[in-house]
N, CA, C and O of each residue as an XYZ file, in Angstrom:
404
protein
N       1.786    -17.705     -7.595
C       2.038    -16.499     -6.817
C       2.363    -15.366     -7.783
O       3.201    -15.512     -8.673
N       1.699    -14.257     -7.597
C       1.974    -13.058     -8.388
C       2.811    -12.121     -7.537
O       2.502    -11.889     -6.368
N       3.858    -11.590     -8.116
C       4.657    -10.579     -7.438
C       4.608     -9.303     -8.267
O       4.459     -9.334     -9.489
N       4.736     -8.196     -7.575
C       4.689     -6.913     -8.259
C       5.595     -5.925     -7.546
O       5.904     -6.066     -6.363
N       6.002     -4.938     -8.294
C       6.743     -3.800     -7.778
C       5.929     -2.581     -8.167
O       5.530     -2.446     -9.323
N       5.677     -1.696     -7.220
C       4.920     -0.499     -7.571
C       5.422      0.711     -6.799
O       6.035      0.600     -5.737
N       5.136      1.863     -7.372
C       5.446      3.138     -6.736
C       4.285      4.080     -7.009
O       3.771      4.145     -8.126
N       3.885      4.796     -5.994
C       2.804      5.777     -6.107
C       3.422      7.148     -5.842
O       3.978      7.397     -4.772
N       3.319      8.014     -6.815
C       3.979      9.311     -6.730
C       2.957     10.436     -6.693
O       2.177     10.585     -7.634
N       2.942     11.234     -5.628
C       2.049     12.387     -5.615
C       2.560     13.431     -6.603
O       3.765     13.653     -6.717
N       1.648     14.057     -7.304
C       2.010     15.054     -8.317
C       1.481     16.411     -7.864
O       0.363     16.515     -7.358
N       2.296     17.447     -8.050
C       1.858     18.808     -7.766
C       1.959     19.215     -6.313
O       1.344     20.200     -5.903
N       2.719     18.481     -5.532
C       2.888     18.874     -4.129
C       4.025     19.888     -4.038
O       4.890     19.939     -4.912
N       4.021     20.685     -2.991
C       5.009     21.752     -2.852
C       6.330     21.274     -2.263
O       7.370     21.883     -2.510
N       6.304     20.214     -1.505
C       7.485     19.737     -0.791
C       8.163     18.606     -1.558
O       7.511     17.905     -2.332
N       9.455     18.426     -1.351
C      10.175     17.301     -1.953
C      10.165     16.083     -1.040
O      10.550     14.993     -1.466
N       9.739     16.245      0.187
C       9.679     15.144      1.152
C       8.430     14.313      0.912
O       7.324     14.850      0.850
N       8.607     12.987      0.774
C       7.495     12.105      0.452
C       7.129     11.120      1.552
O       6.204     10.326      1.378
N       7.830     11.150      2.676
C       7.626     10.099      3.688
C       6.197     10.020      4.207
O       5.733      8.920      4.507
N       5.482     11.124      4.325
C       4.093     11.055      4.800
C       3.207     10.314      3.801
O       2.321      9.559      4.199
N       3.441     10.526      2.514
C       2.678      9.836      1.478
C       3.034      8.351      1.448
O       2.159      7.487      1.383
N       4.332      8.077      1.495
C       4.800      6.689      1.460
C       4.288      5.924      2.676
O       3.854      4.778      2.557
N       4.339      6.552      3.828
C       3.872      5.904      5.053
C       2.411      5.498      4.943
O       2.049      4.384      5.322
N       1.574      6.381      4.432
C       0.145      6.059      4.290
C      -0.068      4.918      3.297
O      -0.880      4.027      3.541
N       0.655      4.944      2.188
C       0.512      3.883      1.182
C       0.975      2.542      1.737
O       0.297      1.529      1.563
N       2.112      2.530      2.397
C       2.648      1.279      2.937
C       1.776      0.758      4.080
O       1.597     -0.453      4.218
N       1.243      1.646      4.888
C       0.337      1.206      5.961
C      -0.890      0.516      5.360
O      -1.385     -0.472      5.902
N      -1.367      1.042      4.245
C      -2.509      0.429      3.566
C      -2.160     -0.976      3.078
O      -2.967     -1.897      3.210
N      -0.971     -1.144      2.520
C      -0.528     -2.464      2.059
C      -0.382     -3.408      3.257
O      -0.804     -4.563      3.197
N       0.209     -2.915      4.330
C       0.350     -3.739      5.533
C      -1.021     -4.182      6.039
O      -1.200     -5.341      6.412
N      -1.981     -3.269      6.052
C      -3.332     -3.581      6.520
C      -4.031     -4.606      5.628
O      -4.956     -5.285      6.075
N      -3.598     -4.723      4.374
C      -4.214     -5.698      3.460
C      -3.882     -7.130      3.854
O      -4.588     -8.063      3.473
N      -2.811     -7.303      4.615
C      -2.394     -8.637      5.032
C      -1.491     -9.335      4.019
O      -1.023    -10.445      4.270
N      -1.246     -8.700      2.890
C      -0.359     -9.296      1.882
C       1.094     -9.121      2.293
O       1.449     -8.164      2.981
N       1.926    -10.059      1.861
C       3.354     -9.939      2.109
C       3.902     -8.817      1.241
O       3.549     -8.707      0.067
N       4.761     -7.986      1.815
C       5.351     -6.882      1.062
C       6.768     -6.619      1.554
O       7.154     -7.027      2.650
N       7.526     -5.931      0.720
C       8.867     -5.485      1.087
C       9.008     -4.043      0.618
O       8.862     -3.751     -0.569
N       9.289     -3.157      1.542
C       9.532     -1.764      1.218
C      10.972     -1.618      0.743
O      11.887     -2.154      1.368
N      11.178     -0.906     -0.343
C      12.535     -0.625     -0.824
C      12.710      0.886     -0.900
O      11.766      1.640     -0.664
N      13.893      1.310     -1.223
C      14.167      2.736     -1.329
C      13.511      3.396     -2.526
O      13.443      4.623     -2.593
N      13.025      2.601     -3.478
C      12.454      3.149     -4.708
C      11.035      2.678     -4.994
O      10.479      3.010     -6.041
N      10.446      1.920     -4.095
C       9.097      1.410     -4.330
C       8.772      0.327     -3.318
O       9.447      0.182     -2.299
N       7.744     -0.418     -3.611
C       7.301     -1.494     -2.727
C       7.055     -2.747     -3.552
O       6.445     -2.690     -4.619
N       7.534     -3.880     -3.050
C       7.271     -5.171     -3.666
C       6.119     -5.806     -2.893
O       6.001     -5.626     -1.681
N       5.282     -6.542     -3.595
C       4.118     -7.149     -2.966
C       3.834     -8.503     -3.602
O       4.104     -8.704     -4.786
N       3.288     -9.435     -2.817
C       2.876    -10.758     -3.309
C       1.363    -10.883     -3.185
O       0.766    -10.393     -2.226
N       0.756    -11.536     -4.154
C      -0.687    -11.769     -4.101
C      -1.001    -13.102     -4.771
O      -0.217    -13.603     -5.576
N      -2.147    -13.665     -4.431
C      -2.567    -14.935     -5.030
C      -3.148    -14.745     -6.423
O      -3.080    -15.644     -7.261
N      -3.721    -13.567     -6.666
C      -4.333    -13.316     -7.971
C      -4.326    -11.815     -8.266
O      -4.037    -10.996     -7.393
N      -4.646    -11.479     -9.494
C      -4.614    -10.076     -9.905
C      -5.649     -9.230     -9.178
O      -5.396     -8.064     -8.876
N      -6.799     -9.798     -8.900
C      -7.847     -9.050     -8.203
C      -7.354     -8.593     -6.837
O      -7.531     -7.437     -6.453
N      -6.733     -9.516     -6.110
C      -6.191     -9.208     -4.787
C      -5.079     -8.157     -4.892
O      -5.015     -7.225     -4.090
N      -4.218     -8.319     -5.878
C      -3.106     -7.386     -6.084
C      -3.608     -5.987     -6.386
O      -3.215     -5.025     -5.726
N      -4.476     -5.870     -7.380
C      -4.956     -4.553     -7.800
C      -5.789     -3.885     -6.718
O      -5.754     -2.662     -6.580
N      -6.534     -4.663     -5.952
C      -7.320     -4.083     -4.857
C      -6.403     -3.453     -3.803
O      -6.684     -2.364     -3.301
N      -5.319     -4.135     -3.475
C      -4.378     -3.610     -2.477
C      -3.699     -2.344     -2.976
O      -3.547     -1.379     -2.228
N      -3.294     -2.348     -4.232
C      -2.635     -1.161     -4.789
C      -3.629     -0.004     -4.913
O      -3.265      1.147     -4.676
N      -4.858     -0.292     -5.276
C      -5.880      0.755     -5.369
C      -6.108      1.408     -4.003
O      -6.258      2.627     -3.920
N      -6.135      0.617     -2.946
C      -6.311      1.176     -1.603
C      -5.106      2.026     -1.198
O      -5.260      3.061     -0.548
N      -3.913      1.586     -1.585
C      -2.714      2.367     -1.295
C      -2.751      3.699     -2.037
O      -2.363      4.734     -1.494
N      -3.213      3.664     -3.260
C      -3.326      4.901     -4.045
C      -4.337      5.847     -3.391
O      -4.090      7.049     -3.296
N      -5.460      5.313     -2.946
C      -6.463      6.138     -2.260
C      -5.890      6.735     -0.973
O      -6.206      7.870     -0.616
N      -5.051      5.969     -0.283
C      -4.436      6.474      0.948
C      -3.578      7.697      0.667
O      -3.520      8.615      1.484
N      -2.912      7.717     -0.483
C      -2.097      8.875     -0.851
C      -2.997     10.084     -1.139
O      -2.658     11.209     -0.774
N      -4.126      9.854     -1.783
C      -5.084     10.945     -1.994
C      -5.576     11.494     -0.659
O      -5.764     12.703     -0.515
N      -5.785     10.617      0.313
C      -6.292     11.041      1.613
C      -5.324     11.948      2.365
O      -5.741     12.707      3.240
N      -4.040     11.876      2.034
C      -3.052     12.755      2.660
C      -3.212     14.187      2.154
O      -2.772     15.132      2.810
N      -3.835     14.347      0.999
C      -4.109     15.702      0.540
C      -3.683     16.032     -0.877
O      -3.957     17.132     -1.359
N      -3.024     15.115     -1.551
C      -2.648     15.406     -2.923
C      -3.878     15.308     -3.828
O      -4.843     14.615     -3.502
N      -3.838     15.989     -4.936
C      -4.972     15.994     -5.876
C      -4.702     15.117     -7.102
O      -5.598     14.876     -7.911
N      -3.467     14.648     -7.231
C      -3.109     13.819     -8.391
C      -1.994     12.871     -7.992
O      -1.068     13.259     -7.280
N      -2.079     11.619     -8.452
C      -0.998     10.659     -8.235
C      -0.664      9.956     -9.552
O      -1.511      9.803    -10.432
N       0.570      9.544     -9.657
C       1.050      8.775    -10.797
C       1.545      7.450    -10.229
O       2.460      7.430     -9.406
N       0.946      6.349    -10.662
C       1.282      5.034    -10.130
C       1.916      4.175    -11.216
O       1.388      4.056    -12.322
N       3.050      3.583    -10.884
C       3.771      2.687    -11.786
C       3.714      1.288    -11.178
O       4.064      1.092    -10.014
N       3.266      0.312    -11.983
C       3.140     -1.061    -11.498
C       3.838     -2.008    -12.469
O       3.602     -1.954    -13.676
N       4.694     -2.871    -11.940
C       5.307     -3.957    -12.713
C       4.836     -5.261    -12.095
O       4.965     -5.461    -10.887
N       4.286     -6.155    -12.920
C       3.692     -7.401    -12.423
C       4.403     -8.598    -13.039
O       4.643     -8.635    -14.246
N       4.738     -9.571    -12.206
C       5.265    -10.854    -12.664
C       4.242    -11.924    -12.287
O       4.140    -12.319    -11.125
N       3.497    -12.380    -13.269
C       2.447    -13.392    -13.062
C       2.953    -14.690    -13.666
O       2.654    -14.998    -14.820
N       3.707    -15.444    -12.903
C       4.328    -16.676    -13.382
C       3.489    -17.869    -12.971
O       3.199    -18.053    -11.789
N       3.097    -18.683    -13.947
C       2.194    -19.797    -13.671
C       2.804    -21.167    -13.951
O       2.125    -22.186    -13.823
N       4.078    -21.197    -14.332
C       4.705    -22.489    -14.607
C       5.388    -23.082    -13.380
O       5.817    -24.236    -13.415
N       5.497    -22.318    -12.300
C       6.096    -22.809    -11.063
C       5.268    -22.315     -9.888
O       4.704    -21.220     -9.912
N       5.211    -23.151     -8.864
C       4.464    -22.776     -7.667
C       5.363    -22.032     -6.687
O       6.583    -22.196     -6.681
N       4.732    -21.221     -5.872
C       5.389    -20.577     -4.740
C       6.611    -19.752     -5.115
O       7.633    -19.829     -4.434
N       6.529    -18.975     -6.170
C       7.626    -18.083     -6.556
C       7.472    -16.765     -5.814
O       7.089    -15.747     -6.390
N       7.780    -16.807     -4.523
C       7.657    -15.637     -3.668
C       8.791    -14.656     -3.932
O       9.744    -14.969     -4.646
N       8.680    -13.486     -3.358
C       9.753    -12.494     -3.473
C      11.062    -13.064     -2.942
O      12.107    -12.926     -3.579
N      11.008    -13.703     -1.779
C      12.230    -14.264     -1.196
C      12.784    -15.413     -2.022
O      14.002    -15.559     -2.126
N      11.927    -16.228     -2.608
C      12.389    -17.338     -3.444
C      13.146    -16.814     -4.662
O      14.151    -17.398     -5.070
N      12.673    -15.731     -5.233
C      13.360    -15.140     -6.382
C      14.741    -14.625     -5.989
O      15.713    -14.826     -6.718
N      14.825    -13.977     -4.866
C      16.106    -13.454     -4.393
C      17.052    -14.601     -4.059
O      18.230    -14.560     -4.413
N      16.539    -15.622     -3.379
C      17.363    -16.770     -3.008
C      17.938    -17.482     -4.227
O      19.093    -17.909     -4.208
N      17.139    -17.613     -5.289
C      17.630    -18.322     -6.477
C      18.800    -17.587     -7.130
O      19.697    -18.222     -7.682
N      18.797    -16.274     -7.071
C      19.919    -15.493     -7.611
C      21.109    -15.562     -6.677
O      22.240    -15.752     -7.124
N      20.866    -15.408     -5.376
C      21.967    -15.435     -4.402
C      22.713    -16.756     -4.436
O      23.919    -16.774     -4.187
N      22.056    -17.845     -4.728
C      22.717    -19.152     -4.797
C      23.687    -19.239     -5.970
O      24.612    -20.052     -5.952
N      23.485    -18.418     -6.975
C      24.366    -18.436     -8.150
C      25.528    -17.451     -8.048
O      26.474    -17.520     -8.833
N      25.459    -16.542     -7.091
C      26.536    -15.552     -6.932
C      27.724    -16.228     -6.264
O      27.583    -16.909     -5.248
N      28.869    -16.031     -6.842
C      30.097    -16.665     -6.316
C      30.763    -15.739     -5.325
O      31.807    -16.080     -4.768
């Protein structure tokens, strides 16, 4: 299981409000059928392989362009762990929570 954290930032827009851009990007991820978690600073996503991951993020980036921006800056962090199976986003969180006293 590959997990990633990404943020797509419109550049050169006049407003400081980003919810319309974020909504379009997240709707695109939701439509991909991949598991995701929206956070206050980005979106976490799970994929079976890099092709699936990058395709979903590329569609989300295009969705932001469709809102009307002319430039976007996308930051992607990928965890491609192959020594253990089923390392989902929730499994990672659970493993840490079990160690917190």
